[in-house]
């Protein structure tokens, strides 16, 4: 077969490759040894093995030991003036084949810092520029090397005359190759910050990235941080919270001004709609949309103060959970500050939207006296008064809540007309994609923001569809649906101004917003899917009658120190052990308990044990 | 007797094209049949081949709409001439020697750091290089505007060597068989490619961009959000065969599209620009074309197409180069006059060229036009036009767009036209110009078929009202044979003579590659077609191997394309 070029056989090629690898390894090892010998002059590695895995493992063990030796020695070397370019050379050789060798980067930094002190500024500039060039070759080898990116940050910061535009274009290049390289995103943020790239330019950058691929959280997220800076909400609209004189550390500056002016918002709505109409299954656009639709922050305030003469107890509800132990509350009774101990309603959680305290015995027990109570939330400069008139056993003071104030769902505050038109576009999409979960969920949220009661029926129907199209998350949808049903019921209760709360046969799977039920005396949750009465249930400080027949309750943890509770109806649940009934023992007024249809009733001696556990109960149904 | 490789696959400089035109415009000289029987041994006979050139190109018409005189240059000669200056600058930029060009590409690959999916070297069309150039270019142009209204013919001729004008107009599907073959065989190392940056279509008297990728659909301003959804939905759904598709079996694709209630916009895009089929194409074919388009999308960029830098003529050159590395020999200015056939075995033993040289061979591959019967039924023709224009049919932010334009019939009985507009960064034309290729199945002569499209899309003396459209500086129309209609079997030739067709009318290269592979397998049934070429370091250069005897180069394992070149260039 002439005319055919002879090609090395596979075995030959393998052999050559093996030799090549061996050669590389030898160079690597010897370079590393030189490097370490400069440090310790003790060569501990005599392992001349071809087994690279074992080898690098040993290296790893040695590194920390070497490093300490090495730092000691750098002092000696510096004295001797041996920290020199030769060491740079050697480490460069090593790092160019393995840029993730952190110790060597450290060593390099030591050397560079030393050189800075002995060289002219121009020379230093040159050395650092060479360093940047070297780093580029390392990044080509491994574009996600922590060591290389970190070292680049370090070098850029020390460069006498940095060329930020070059760094920026390096980032652009890296991100165009892999728009999810978060090392590069990080580095880019640093460059942008240090070099003061105009926000508008950065926004243009996100435009470009989103234009080429809109399935990228990083770009959308970056956009969400830039927009409020470039197009802040117009100042005349009221700020959602008052800036405290001394900003508390928990309050980051972003939350102050994370809203965007309406004109820009409309443009963003258009942009993001283009994305989710193009690909409604891509979540990144939907998440950005949720951000755009906004999140209302409730004003921090005391929403309710309740005082009970019989228990000599004060309960305070807040607009957000507070730490009962550390919240700065001041109780003033008839002009006298009282020394009381605030506590959460249940030991299981420290943070709670309801705090209680017991007044010193005898302070308000005389029913013929009238008392004026003020609770100050000193750190928030807010307070609430409450008057307990003669002849009354209890009293409260609260805002008459509206849906806007109570639950803005997760969406905010945009003008109704804007939300309305967003709802229309989503409905349009739903017509085309009736089974798209993101669209369904967004519609539900929009409906809640617009008119929770008016859209109740449609919302429930959408939840049904959601559970069917996304069975993996059906429990999540059930919980969310429960939340919305409870919110709606709270609203209806508010409008009716009653203290009875009833949700029956609605497939509730979870309880929430229990702080809103502070004043409720009768609760009926029969025929749902509840599995427990959670610790939060202890916020129902006025509760007298609890009906939870026909659920799946196994746990009564939340029925804890409810001072007025008299009746507990637990027919047909899953209480299986006497211990599960233990919390009831903390309710002093409990007299009627219905346990029919629970496994626990089958236990031997149950009646006598229950009598021992709950001596106050006179009416026990088993 | 050709002085260039690759027959109708060839690519010419402007000057080269002018001489090619001249050659065809001259009266074909009757070929003198020479008697080579003196070269025969016993038991052999001669089979004469015919002359292909006169037949394959016809209806050649050339128009120059720019000033033939050098007047403007003369006028402005006392001024500092920015045109010239720029041209010189660009020259050093864009025409590096072959070597430095290759270096540049390897460098590029290194910076890419293995992130690129395959080994094809696709240069970013609107990448950094262009961006840095742009401000310079645009300022230069704005300065030029007053002094230089139009590029003169003299300028075109002067800069002629910087044009690379293909006779054929095709594109490479990013997941087509040519790209696969280039990668598989390592022939890709000899070429660089650019993405076609946008798909356009001519509709209601306007040129519009067709959103075809996900990013395009997202960014499109002409589609409503509902249309966006419908389009994406349709594109996703047609990737898989559904019962709905089967229900339309045998009926036109258009009918299926209509029933999807997509609206006129989308229907036009899907039929003409994505499937690129006609209104009566059956659904199976329409869906297959759509899928081919979609599969290729996003591999290297936002459109499914690649175009080789320096023109399509590079592709056969690349295969030839690979072949030459392995000992293939090419002869220009030789044509094969006749075959020497062994009477007993009916095998071709040798060929005799026009100078009477007898060259032994064990296989002989030849284009059909050498063996075609003169009186055969009229062959299918393609209509072609090549235009040099002074602007893009759809100006945009970037002046370096490579556009594929689909043009539905402009009137009844007119064919569907495919137009490819190449910008200077494809290295096929000079800065300030665009090279436009138009192709269609012939209904009449090339001029009759394509001039209506040209006058609608461009400003020419025949369309004086189209002043806001780019002007045609120079153009040529010609017809060429559509190779897809050619019968390859049944010529009664010896069994070791293989006939291949010329180029076909489709946009991709599937037809040619399939044919090449078939012929290769007939010659060497045991061998892998275009196996990966070994790396240079794996080749043994120890001189053990005596030099190859002439005349048997056909047996080396290089590309079939290469082999076809051999036969075609032996004239």
Short mmCIF file of C-alpha atoms in Angstrom, two decimals, chain A residues 346 533 537 543-548 553-571 575 577-595 598 600 606 609-617 619-622:
data_model
loop_
_atom_site.label_atom_id
_atom_site.label_comp_id
_atom_site.label_asym_id
_atom_site.label_seq_id
_atom_site.Cartn_x
_atom_site.Cartn_y
_atom_site.Cartn_z
CA UNK A 346 -44.86 29.27 73.45
CA UNK A 533 -52.10 22.46 66.07
CA UNK A 537 -51.74 28.22 68.01
CA UNK A 543 -59.94 31.10 72.83
CA UNK A 544 -62.77 29.42 74.73
CA UNK A 545 -64.04 26.77 72.35
CA UNK A 546 -61.87 24.78 69.94
CA UNK A 547 -63.58 22.59 67.35
CA UNK A 548 -61.31 20.44 65.21
CA UNK A 553 -54.43 15.77 64.17
CA UNK A 554 -51.65 13.90 65.91
CA UNK A 555 -50.15 16.73 67.86
CA UNK A 556 -51.62 19.41 70.12
CA UNK A 557 -48.44 21.29 70.90
CA UNK A 558 -50.08 24.68 70.33
CA UNK A 559 -52.91 24.18 72.81
CA UNK A 560 -50.62 25.54 75.48
CA UNK A 561 -51.44 27.88 78.35
CA UNK A 562 -54.64 29.09 76.80
CA UNK A 563 -56.13 30.77 79.86
CA UNK A 564 -59.76 30.79 78.77
CA UNK A 565 -60.02 27.50 76.92
CA UNK A 566 -63.01 25.47 78.11
CA UNK A 567 -63.99 23.08 75.36
CA UNK A 568 -61.82 21.01 73.01
CA UNK A 569 -63.65 18.93 70.43
CA UNK A 570 -61.23 16.49 68.80
CA UNK A 571 -63.58 13.85 67.43
CA UNK A 575 -54.28 11.26 68.67
CA UNK A 577 -50.84 8.48 72.89
CA UNK A 578 -51.69 9.97 76.19
CA UNK A 579 -48.50 12.03 76.01
CA UNK A 580 -49.91 13.87 73.01
CA UNK A 581 -52.60 15.26 75.28
CA UNK A 582 -50.08 16.59 77.75
CA UNK A 583 -50.25 20.24 76.50
CA UNK A 584 -53.93 20.35 77.46
CA UNK A 585 -52.91 20.09 81.09
CA UNK A 586 -51.58 23.64 80.87
CA UNK A 587 -55.04 25.06 80.13
CA UNK A 588 -56.58 25.74 83.55
CA UNK A 589 -60.22 26.12 82.56
CA UNK A 590 -60.58 23.07 80.33
CA UNK A 591 -63.74 21.18 81.33
CA UNK A 592 -65.04 19.46 78.20
CA UNK A 593 -62.98 17.18 76.01
CA UNK A 594 -64.27 15.05 73.13
CA UNK A 595 -61.82 12.38 72.04
CA UNK A 598 -59.10 8.70 68.24
CA UNK A 600 -55.83 6.86 72.10
CA UNK A 606 -57.39 5.63 79.46
CA UNK A 609 -55.17 8.27 83.29
CA UNK A 610 -56.95 11.16 81.62
CA UNK A 611 -58.67 12.10 84.82
CA UNK A 612 -55.28 12.16 86.50
CA UNK A 613 -53.76 14.22 83.70
CA UNK A 614 -56.63 16.66 83.28
CA UNK A 615 -58.35 17.03 86.65
CA UNK A 616 -60.35 20.08 85.53
CA UNK A 617 -62.17 18.14 82.81
CA UNK A 619 -67.11 16.27 80.60
CA UNK A 620 -64.96 13.66 78.92
CA UNK A 621 -66.20 11.85 75.80
CA UNK A 622 -64.33 8.74 74.76
#
